[in-house]
mmCIF file of C-alpha atoms in Angstrom:
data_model
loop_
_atom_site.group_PDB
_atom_site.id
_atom_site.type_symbol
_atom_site.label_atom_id
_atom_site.label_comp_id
_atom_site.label_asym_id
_atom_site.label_seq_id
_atom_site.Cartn_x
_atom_site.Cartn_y
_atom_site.Cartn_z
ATOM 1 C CA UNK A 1043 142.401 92.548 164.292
ATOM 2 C CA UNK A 1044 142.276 88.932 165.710
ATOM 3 C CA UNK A 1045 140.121 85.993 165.447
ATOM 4 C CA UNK A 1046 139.013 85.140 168.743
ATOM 5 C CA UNK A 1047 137.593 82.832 170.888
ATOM 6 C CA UNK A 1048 134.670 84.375 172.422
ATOM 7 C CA UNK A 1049 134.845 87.391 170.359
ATOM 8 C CA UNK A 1050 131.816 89.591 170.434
ATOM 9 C CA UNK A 1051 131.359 90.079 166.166
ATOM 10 C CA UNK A 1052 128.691 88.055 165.465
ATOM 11 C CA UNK A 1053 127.306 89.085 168.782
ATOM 12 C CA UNK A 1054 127.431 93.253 167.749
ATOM 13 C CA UNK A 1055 123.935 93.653 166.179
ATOM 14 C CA UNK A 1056 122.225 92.827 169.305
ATOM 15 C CA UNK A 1057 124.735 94.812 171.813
ATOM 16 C CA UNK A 1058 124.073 97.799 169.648
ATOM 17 C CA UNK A 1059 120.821 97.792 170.810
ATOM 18 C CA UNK A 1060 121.339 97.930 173.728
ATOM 19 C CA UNK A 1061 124.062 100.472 174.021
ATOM 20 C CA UNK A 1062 123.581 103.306 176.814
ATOM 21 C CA UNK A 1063 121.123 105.785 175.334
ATOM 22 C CA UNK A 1064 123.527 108.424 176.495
ATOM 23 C CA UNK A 1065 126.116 107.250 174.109
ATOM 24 C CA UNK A 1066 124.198 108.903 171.089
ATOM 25 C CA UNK A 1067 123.072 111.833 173.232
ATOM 26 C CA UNK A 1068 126.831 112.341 173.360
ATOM 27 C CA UNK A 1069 126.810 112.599 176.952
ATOM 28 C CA UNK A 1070 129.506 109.720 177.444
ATOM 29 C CA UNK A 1071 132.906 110.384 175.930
ATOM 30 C CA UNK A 1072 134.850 107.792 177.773
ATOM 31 C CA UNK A 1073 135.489 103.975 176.563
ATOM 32 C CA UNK A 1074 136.676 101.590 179.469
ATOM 33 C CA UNK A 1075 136.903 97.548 178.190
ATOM 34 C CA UNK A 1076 139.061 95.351 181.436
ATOM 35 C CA UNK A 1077 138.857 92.618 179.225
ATOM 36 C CA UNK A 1078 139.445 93.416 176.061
ATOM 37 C CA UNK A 1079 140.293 90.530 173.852
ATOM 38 C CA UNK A 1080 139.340 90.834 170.353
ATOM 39 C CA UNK A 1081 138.133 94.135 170.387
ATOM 40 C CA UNK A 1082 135.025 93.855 168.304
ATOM 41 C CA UNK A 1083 133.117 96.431 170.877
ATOM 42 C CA UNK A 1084 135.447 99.082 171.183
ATOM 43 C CA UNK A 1085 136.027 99.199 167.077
ATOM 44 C CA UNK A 1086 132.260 99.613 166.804
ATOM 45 C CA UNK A 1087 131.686 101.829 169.585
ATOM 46 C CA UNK A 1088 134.780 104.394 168.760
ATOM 47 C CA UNK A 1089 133.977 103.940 164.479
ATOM 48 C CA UNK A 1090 130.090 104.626 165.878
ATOM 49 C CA UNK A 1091 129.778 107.382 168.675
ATOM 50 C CA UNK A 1092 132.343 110.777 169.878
ATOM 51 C CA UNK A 1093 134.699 109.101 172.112
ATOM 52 C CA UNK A 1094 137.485 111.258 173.500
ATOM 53 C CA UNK A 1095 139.257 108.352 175.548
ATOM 54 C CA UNK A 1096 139.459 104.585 175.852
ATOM 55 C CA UNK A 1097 141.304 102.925 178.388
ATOM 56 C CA UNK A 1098 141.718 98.798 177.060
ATOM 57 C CA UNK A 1099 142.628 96.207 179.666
ATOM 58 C CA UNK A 1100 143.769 93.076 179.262
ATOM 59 C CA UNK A 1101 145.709 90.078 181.704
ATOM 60 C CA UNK A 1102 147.270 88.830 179.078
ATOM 61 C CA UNK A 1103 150.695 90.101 178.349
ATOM 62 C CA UNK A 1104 151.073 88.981 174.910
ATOM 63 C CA UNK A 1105 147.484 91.117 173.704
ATOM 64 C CA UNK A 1106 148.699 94.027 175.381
ATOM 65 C CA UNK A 1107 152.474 93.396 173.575
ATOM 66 C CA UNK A 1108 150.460 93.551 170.208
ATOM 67 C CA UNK A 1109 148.009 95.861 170.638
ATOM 68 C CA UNK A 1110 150.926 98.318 172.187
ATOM 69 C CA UNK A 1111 153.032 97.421 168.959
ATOM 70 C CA UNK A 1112 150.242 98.650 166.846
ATOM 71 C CA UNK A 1113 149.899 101.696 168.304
ATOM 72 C CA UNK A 1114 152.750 102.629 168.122
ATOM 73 C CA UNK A 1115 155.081 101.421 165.899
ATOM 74 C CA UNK A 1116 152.457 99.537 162.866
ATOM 75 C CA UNK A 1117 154.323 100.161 160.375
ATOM 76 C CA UNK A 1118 157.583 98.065 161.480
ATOM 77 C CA UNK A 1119 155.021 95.355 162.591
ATOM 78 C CA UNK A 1120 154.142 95.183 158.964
ATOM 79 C CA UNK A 1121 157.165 94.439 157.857
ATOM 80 C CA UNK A 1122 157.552 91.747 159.964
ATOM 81 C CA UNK A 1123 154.356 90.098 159.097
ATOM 82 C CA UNK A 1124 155.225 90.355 155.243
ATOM 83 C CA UNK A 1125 158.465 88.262 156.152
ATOM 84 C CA UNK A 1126 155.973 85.471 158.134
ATOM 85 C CA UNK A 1127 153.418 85.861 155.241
ATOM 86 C CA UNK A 1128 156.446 85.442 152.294
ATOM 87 C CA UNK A 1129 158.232 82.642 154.219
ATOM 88 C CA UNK A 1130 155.140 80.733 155.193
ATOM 89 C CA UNK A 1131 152.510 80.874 152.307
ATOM 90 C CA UNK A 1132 154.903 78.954 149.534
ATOM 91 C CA UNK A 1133 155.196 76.102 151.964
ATOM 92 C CA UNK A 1134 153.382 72.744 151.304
ATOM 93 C CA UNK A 1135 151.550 71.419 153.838
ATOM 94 C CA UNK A 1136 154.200 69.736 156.073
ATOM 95 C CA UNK A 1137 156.393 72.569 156.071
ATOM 96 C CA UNK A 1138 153.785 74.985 156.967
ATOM 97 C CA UNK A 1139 153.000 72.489 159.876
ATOM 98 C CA UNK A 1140 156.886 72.045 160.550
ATOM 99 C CA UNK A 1141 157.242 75.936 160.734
ATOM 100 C CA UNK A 1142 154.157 76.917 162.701
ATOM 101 C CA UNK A 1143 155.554 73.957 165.739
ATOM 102 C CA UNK A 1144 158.732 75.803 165.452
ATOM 103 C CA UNK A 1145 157.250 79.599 166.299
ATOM 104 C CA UNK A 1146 155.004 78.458 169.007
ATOM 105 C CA UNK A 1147 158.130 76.569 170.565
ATOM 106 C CA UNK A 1148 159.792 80.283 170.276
ATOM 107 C CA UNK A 1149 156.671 82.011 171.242
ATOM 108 C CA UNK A 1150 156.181 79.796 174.692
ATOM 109 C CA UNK A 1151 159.970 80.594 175.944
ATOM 110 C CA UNK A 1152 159.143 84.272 175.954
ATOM 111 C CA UNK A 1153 159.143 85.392 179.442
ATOM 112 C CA UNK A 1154 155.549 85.147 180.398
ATOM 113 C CA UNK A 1155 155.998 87.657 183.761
ATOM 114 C CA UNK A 1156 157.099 90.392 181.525
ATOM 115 C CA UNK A 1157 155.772 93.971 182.125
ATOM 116 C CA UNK A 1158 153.905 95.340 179.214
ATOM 117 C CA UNK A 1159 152.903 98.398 180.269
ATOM 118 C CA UNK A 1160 156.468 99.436 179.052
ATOM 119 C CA UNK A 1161 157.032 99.509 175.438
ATOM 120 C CA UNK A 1162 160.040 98.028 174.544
ATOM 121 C CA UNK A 1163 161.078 98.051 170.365
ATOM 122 C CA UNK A 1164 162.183 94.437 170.458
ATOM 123 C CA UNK A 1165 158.710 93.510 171.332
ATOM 124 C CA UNK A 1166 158.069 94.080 167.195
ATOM 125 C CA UNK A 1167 159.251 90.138 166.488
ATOM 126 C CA UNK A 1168 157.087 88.665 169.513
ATOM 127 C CA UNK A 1169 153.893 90.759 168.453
ATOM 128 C CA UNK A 1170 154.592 89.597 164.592
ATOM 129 C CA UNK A 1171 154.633 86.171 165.766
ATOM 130 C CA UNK A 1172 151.028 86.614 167.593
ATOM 131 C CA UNK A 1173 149.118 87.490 164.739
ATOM 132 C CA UNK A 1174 151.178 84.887 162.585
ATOM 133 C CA UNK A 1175 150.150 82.001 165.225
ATOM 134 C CA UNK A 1176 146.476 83.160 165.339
ATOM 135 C CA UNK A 1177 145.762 83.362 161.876
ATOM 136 C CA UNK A 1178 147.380 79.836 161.133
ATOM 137 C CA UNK A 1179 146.269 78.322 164.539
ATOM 138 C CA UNK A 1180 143.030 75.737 164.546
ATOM 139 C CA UNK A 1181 140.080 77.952 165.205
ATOM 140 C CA UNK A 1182 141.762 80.575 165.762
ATOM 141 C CA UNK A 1183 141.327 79.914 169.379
ATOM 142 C CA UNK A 1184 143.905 81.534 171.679
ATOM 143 C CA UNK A 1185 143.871 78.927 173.870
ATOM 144 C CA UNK A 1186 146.927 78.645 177.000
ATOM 145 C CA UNK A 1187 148.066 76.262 179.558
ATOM 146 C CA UNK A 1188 148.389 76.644 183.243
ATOM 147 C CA UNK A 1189 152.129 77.775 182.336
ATOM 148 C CA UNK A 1190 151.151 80.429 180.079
ATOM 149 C CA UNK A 1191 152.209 78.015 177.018
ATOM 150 C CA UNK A 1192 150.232 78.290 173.990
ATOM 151 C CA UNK A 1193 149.338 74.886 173.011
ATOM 152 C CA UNK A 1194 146.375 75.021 169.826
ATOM 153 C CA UNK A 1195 147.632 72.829 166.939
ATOM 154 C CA UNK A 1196 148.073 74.260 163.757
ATOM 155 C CA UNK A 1197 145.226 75.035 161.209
ATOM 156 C CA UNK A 1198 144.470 73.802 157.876
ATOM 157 C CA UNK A 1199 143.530 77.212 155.994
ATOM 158 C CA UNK A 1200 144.921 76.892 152.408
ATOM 159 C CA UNK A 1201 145.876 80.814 152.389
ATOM 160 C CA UNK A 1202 145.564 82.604 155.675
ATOM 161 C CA UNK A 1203 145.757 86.185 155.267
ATOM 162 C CA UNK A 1204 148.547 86.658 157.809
ATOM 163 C CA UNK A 1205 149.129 90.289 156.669
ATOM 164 C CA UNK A 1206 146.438 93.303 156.063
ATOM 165 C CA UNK A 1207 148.347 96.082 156.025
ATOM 166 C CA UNK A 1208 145.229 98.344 155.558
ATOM 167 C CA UNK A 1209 143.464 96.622 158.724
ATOM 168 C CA UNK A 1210 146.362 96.949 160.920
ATOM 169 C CA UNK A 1211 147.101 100.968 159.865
ATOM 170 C CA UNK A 1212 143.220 101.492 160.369
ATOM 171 C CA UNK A 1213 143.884 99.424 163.833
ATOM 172 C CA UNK A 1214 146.607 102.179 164.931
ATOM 173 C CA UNK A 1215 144.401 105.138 164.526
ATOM 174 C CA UNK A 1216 141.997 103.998 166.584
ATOM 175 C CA UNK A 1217 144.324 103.033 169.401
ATOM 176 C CA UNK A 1218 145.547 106.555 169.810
ATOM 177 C CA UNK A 1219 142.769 107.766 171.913
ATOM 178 C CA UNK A 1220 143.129 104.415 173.933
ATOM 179 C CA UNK A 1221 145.574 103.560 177.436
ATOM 180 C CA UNK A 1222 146.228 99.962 176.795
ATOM 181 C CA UNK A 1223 147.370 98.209 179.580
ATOM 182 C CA UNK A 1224 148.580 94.852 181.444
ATOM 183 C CA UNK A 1225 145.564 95.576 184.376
ATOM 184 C CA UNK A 1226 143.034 93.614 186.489
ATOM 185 C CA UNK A 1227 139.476 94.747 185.749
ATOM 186 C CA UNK A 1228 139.083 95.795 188.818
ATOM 187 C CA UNK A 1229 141.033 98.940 188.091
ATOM 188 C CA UNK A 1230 138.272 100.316 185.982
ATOM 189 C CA UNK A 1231 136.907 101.970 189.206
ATOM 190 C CA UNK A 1232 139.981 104.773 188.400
ATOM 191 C CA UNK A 1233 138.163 105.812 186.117
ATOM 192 C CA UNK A 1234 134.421 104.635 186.642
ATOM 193 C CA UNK A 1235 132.208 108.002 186.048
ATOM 194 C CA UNK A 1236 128.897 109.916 184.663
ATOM 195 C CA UNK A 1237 130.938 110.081 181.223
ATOM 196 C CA UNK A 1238 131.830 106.391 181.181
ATOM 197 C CA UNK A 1239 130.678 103.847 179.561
ATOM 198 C CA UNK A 1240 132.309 100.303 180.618
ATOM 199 C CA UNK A 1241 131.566 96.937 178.601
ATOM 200 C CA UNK A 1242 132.829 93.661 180.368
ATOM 201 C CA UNK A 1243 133.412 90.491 178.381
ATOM 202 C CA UNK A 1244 134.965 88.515 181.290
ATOM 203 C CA UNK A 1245 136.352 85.157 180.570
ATOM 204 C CA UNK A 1246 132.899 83.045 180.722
ATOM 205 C CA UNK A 1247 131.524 80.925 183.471
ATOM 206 C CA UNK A 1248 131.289 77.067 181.729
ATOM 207 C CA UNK A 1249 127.736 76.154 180.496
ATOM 208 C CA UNK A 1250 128.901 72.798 180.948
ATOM 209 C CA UNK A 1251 131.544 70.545 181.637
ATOM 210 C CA UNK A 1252 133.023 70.294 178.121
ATOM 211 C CA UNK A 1253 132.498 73.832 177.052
ATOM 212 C CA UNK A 1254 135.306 75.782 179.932
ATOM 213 C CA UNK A 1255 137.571 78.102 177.009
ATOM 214 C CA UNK A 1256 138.254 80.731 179.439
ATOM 215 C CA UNK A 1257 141.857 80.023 179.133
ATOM 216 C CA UNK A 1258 143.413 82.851 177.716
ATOM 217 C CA UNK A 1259 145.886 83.214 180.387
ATOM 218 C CA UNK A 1260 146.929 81.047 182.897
ATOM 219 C CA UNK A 1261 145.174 82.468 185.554
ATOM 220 C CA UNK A 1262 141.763 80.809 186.489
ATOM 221 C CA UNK A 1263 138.526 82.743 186.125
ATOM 222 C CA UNK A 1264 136.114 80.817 188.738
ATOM 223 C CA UNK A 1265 133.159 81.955 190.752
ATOM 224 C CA UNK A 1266 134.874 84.017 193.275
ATOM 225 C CA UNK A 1267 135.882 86.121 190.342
ATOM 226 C CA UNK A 1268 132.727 86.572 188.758
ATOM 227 C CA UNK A 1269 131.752 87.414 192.132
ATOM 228 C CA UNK A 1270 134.641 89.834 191.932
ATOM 229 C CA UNK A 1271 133.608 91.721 188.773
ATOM 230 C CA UNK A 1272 130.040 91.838 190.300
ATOM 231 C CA UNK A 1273 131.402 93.983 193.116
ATOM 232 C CA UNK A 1274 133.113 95.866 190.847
ATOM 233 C CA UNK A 1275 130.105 96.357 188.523
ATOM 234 C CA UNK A 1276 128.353 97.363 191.732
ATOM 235 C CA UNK A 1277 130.827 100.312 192.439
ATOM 236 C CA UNK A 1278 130.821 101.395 189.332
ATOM 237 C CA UNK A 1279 127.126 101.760 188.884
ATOM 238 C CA UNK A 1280 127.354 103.962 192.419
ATOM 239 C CA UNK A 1281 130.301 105.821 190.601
ATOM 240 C CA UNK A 1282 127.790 106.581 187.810
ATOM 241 C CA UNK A 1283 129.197 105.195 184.964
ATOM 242 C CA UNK A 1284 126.779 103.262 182.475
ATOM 243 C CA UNK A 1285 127.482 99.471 181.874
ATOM 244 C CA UNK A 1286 126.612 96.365 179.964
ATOM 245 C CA UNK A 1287 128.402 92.798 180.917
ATOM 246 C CA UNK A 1288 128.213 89.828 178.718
ATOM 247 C CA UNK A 1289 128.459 86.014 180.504
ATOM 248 C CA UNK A 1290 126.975 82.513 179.489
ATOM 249 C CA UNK A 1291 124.076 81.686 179.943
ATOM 250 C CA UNK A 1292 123.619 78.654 182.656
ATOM 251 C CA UNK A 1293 120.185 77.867 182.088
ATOM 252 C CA UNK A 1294 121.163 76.850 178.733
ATOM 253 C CA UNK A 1295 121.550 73.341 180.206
ATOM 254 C CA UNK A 1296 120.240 73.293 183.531
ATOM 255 C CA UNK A 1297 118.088 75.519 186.059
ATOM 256 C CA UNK A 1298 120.934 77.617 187.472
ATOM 257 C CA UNK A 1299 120.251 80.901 188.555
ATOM 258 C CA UNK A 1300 124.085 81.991 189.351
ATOM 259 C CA UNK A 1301 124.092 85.147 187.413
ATOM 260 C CA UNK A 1302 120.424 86.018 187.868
ATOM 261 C CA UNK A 1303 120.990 85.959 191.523
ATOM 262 C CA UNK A 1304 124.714 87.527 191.561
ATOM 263 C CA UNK A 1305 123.238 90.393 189.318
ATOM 264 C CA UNK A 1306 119.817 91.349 191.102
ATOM 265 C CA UNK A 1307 118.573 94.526 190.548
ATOM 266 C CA UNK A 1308 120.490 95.331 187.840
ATOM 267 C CA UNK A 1309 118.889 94.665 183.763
ATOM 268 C CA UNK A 1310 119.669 91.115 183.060
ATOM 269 C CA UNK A 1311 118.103 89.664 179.291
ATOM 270 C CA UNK A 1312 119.057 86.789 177.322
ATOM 271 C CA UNK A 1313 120.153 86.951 173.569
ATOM 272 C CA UNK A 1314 120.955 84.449 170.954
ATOM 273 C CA UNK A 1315 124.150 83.537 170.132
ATOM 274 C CA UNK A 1316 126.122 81.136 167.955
ATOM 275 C CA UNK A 1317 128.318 78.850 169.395
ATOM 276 C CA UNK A 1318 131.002 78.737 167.369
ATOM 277 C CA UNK A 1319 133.662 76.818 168.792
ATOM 278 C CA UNK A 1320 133.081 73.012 170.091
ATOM 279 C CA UNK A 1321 134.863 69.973 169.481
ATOM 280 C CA UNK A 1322 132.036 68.447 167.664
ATOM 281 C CA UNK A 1323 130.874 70.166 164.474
ATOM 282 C CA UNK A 1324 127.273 68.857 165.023
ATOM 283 C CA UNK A 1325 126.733 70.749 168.747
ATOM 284 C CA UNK A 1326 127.290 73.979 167.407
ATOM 285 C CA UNK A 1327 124.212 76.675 166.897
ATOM 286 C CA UNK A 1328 122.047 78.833 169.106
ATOM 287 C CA UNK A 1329 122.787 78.975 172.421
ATOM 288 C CA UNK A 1330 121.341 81.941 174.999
ATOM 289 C CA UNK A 1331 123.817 84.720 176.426
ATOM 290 C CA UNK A 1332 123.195 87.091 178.897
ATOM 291 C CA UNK A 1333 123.265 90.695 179.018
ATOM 292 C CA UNK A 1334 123.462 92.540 182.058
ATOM 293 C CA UNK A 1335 123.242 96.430 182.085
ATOM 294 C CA UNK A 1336 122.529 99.188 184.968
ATOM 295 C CA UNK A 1337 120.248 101.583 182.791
#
């Protein structure tokens, strides 16, 4: 649905090898993902295997506006989108750039301590405005301040398909087995079980000091909190539920063991991945990830 920073897609042939066995036996029917983003998992696990229920959880309101919005009311949210698309699109260059400054302006005095776990109709516009700011945003990288202000400059794409009706309906049927809510991850535990299977794609620890794009809220995701989600992990595994958890990979760069250590005992490997976003064109390529599961 979005382009995102971080996003698991290209990652997806290598986590489906290493989904829980028990997901093809059948023998998990439940879907938990505390930090959602993208969504590139849960599409392929709930398009792939008999999942009854998902419960999606994200910190950051705005996700949880959209992906609410989707759910249930798409086809208004298309509309909207068509409007962006047919107002935008025509533009040359400078207004396109002129018009994009003016939504994020709009977009960063929405009220950032809203509730989203409360569908409201006039959250159709904000949504709209999401997808229409990360599909014409640099990178696509959903990128935000410590205010909660969006601040990625515009993008140069020459027609940026702002509006897929087709994705966004296909989108919506999916979400209706899903709870999608404004939640810490550490709520999981609610419904950590033997017919769970959790996949955690917390904002990741820096490899080094120029590569920290774990702002996708304001709130900061630092060792204490991966230290967090490891307890978490920890009381899940005793709750039975089967995991995997995706993180950078420290010894990329140097001989760090943080995760090795913070994850003992548990399956830890290291994949390749592409690093896709860096602010010279010439550093991206392979990098390792790790993959931590607990069967």
């Amino acid at each position: 649905m979005l382009k995102w920073a971080g996003g698991k897609t290209q990652l997806l042939p290598q986590l489906r090898e290493r989904y829980s066995p028990k997901l093809r036996k059948g023998t998990l029917t439940t879907y938990i993902e505390p930090f959602v983003g993208g969504g590139a998992v849960f599409f392929d696990i709930v398009n792939s295997f008999d999942i009854h229920k998902a419960y999606l959880f994200d910190t950051n309101p705005e996700l949880i506006i959209l992906y609410k919005v989707i759910q249930q009311d798409v086809e208004s949210l298309i509309t909207e989108l068509l409007k962006l698309s047919n107002t935008y699109l025509p533009k040359d260059d400078q207004r396109r750039k002129a018009l994009y400054y003016e939504y994020r302006n709009k977009y960063n005095t929405f009220n950032k301590q809203i509730d989203a776990n409360s569908y409201a109709r006039n959250w159709i516009k904000r949504a709209a405005i999401t997808v229409f700011l990360n599909k014409t945003c640099f990178n696509g990288l959903y990128r935000v301040n410590s205010k909660g202000e969006f601040n990625v400059p515009v993008g140069r794409y020459k027609n940026p398909k702002i509006m897929n009706a087709n994705n966004l309906r296909a989108v919506s049927k999916l979400f209706q087995i899903a709870e999608i809510e404004q939640r810490d991850f550490s709520q999981v535990l609610e419904y950590a079980d033997h017919s769970s299977f959790i996949y955690y794609d917390p904002p990741y620890r820096p490899i080094s000091k120029t590569s920290n794009f774990n702002s996708y809220h304001s709130l900061e995701f630092d060792d204490n909190e991966q230290r967090r989600l490891r307890d978490v992990f920890v009381k899940a595994d005793q709750a039975g539920a089967n995991q995997m958890l995706s993180n950078s990979d420290p010894t990329n760069y140097v001989n760090d063991l943080f995760f090795d250590e913070l994850y003992q005992g548990f399956t830890i490997e290291r994949v390749s991945a592409s690093r896709r976003i860096n602010s010279k064109g010439n550093s991206r390529g392979e990098i390792r990830e790790l993959l931590v599961t607990n069967y």
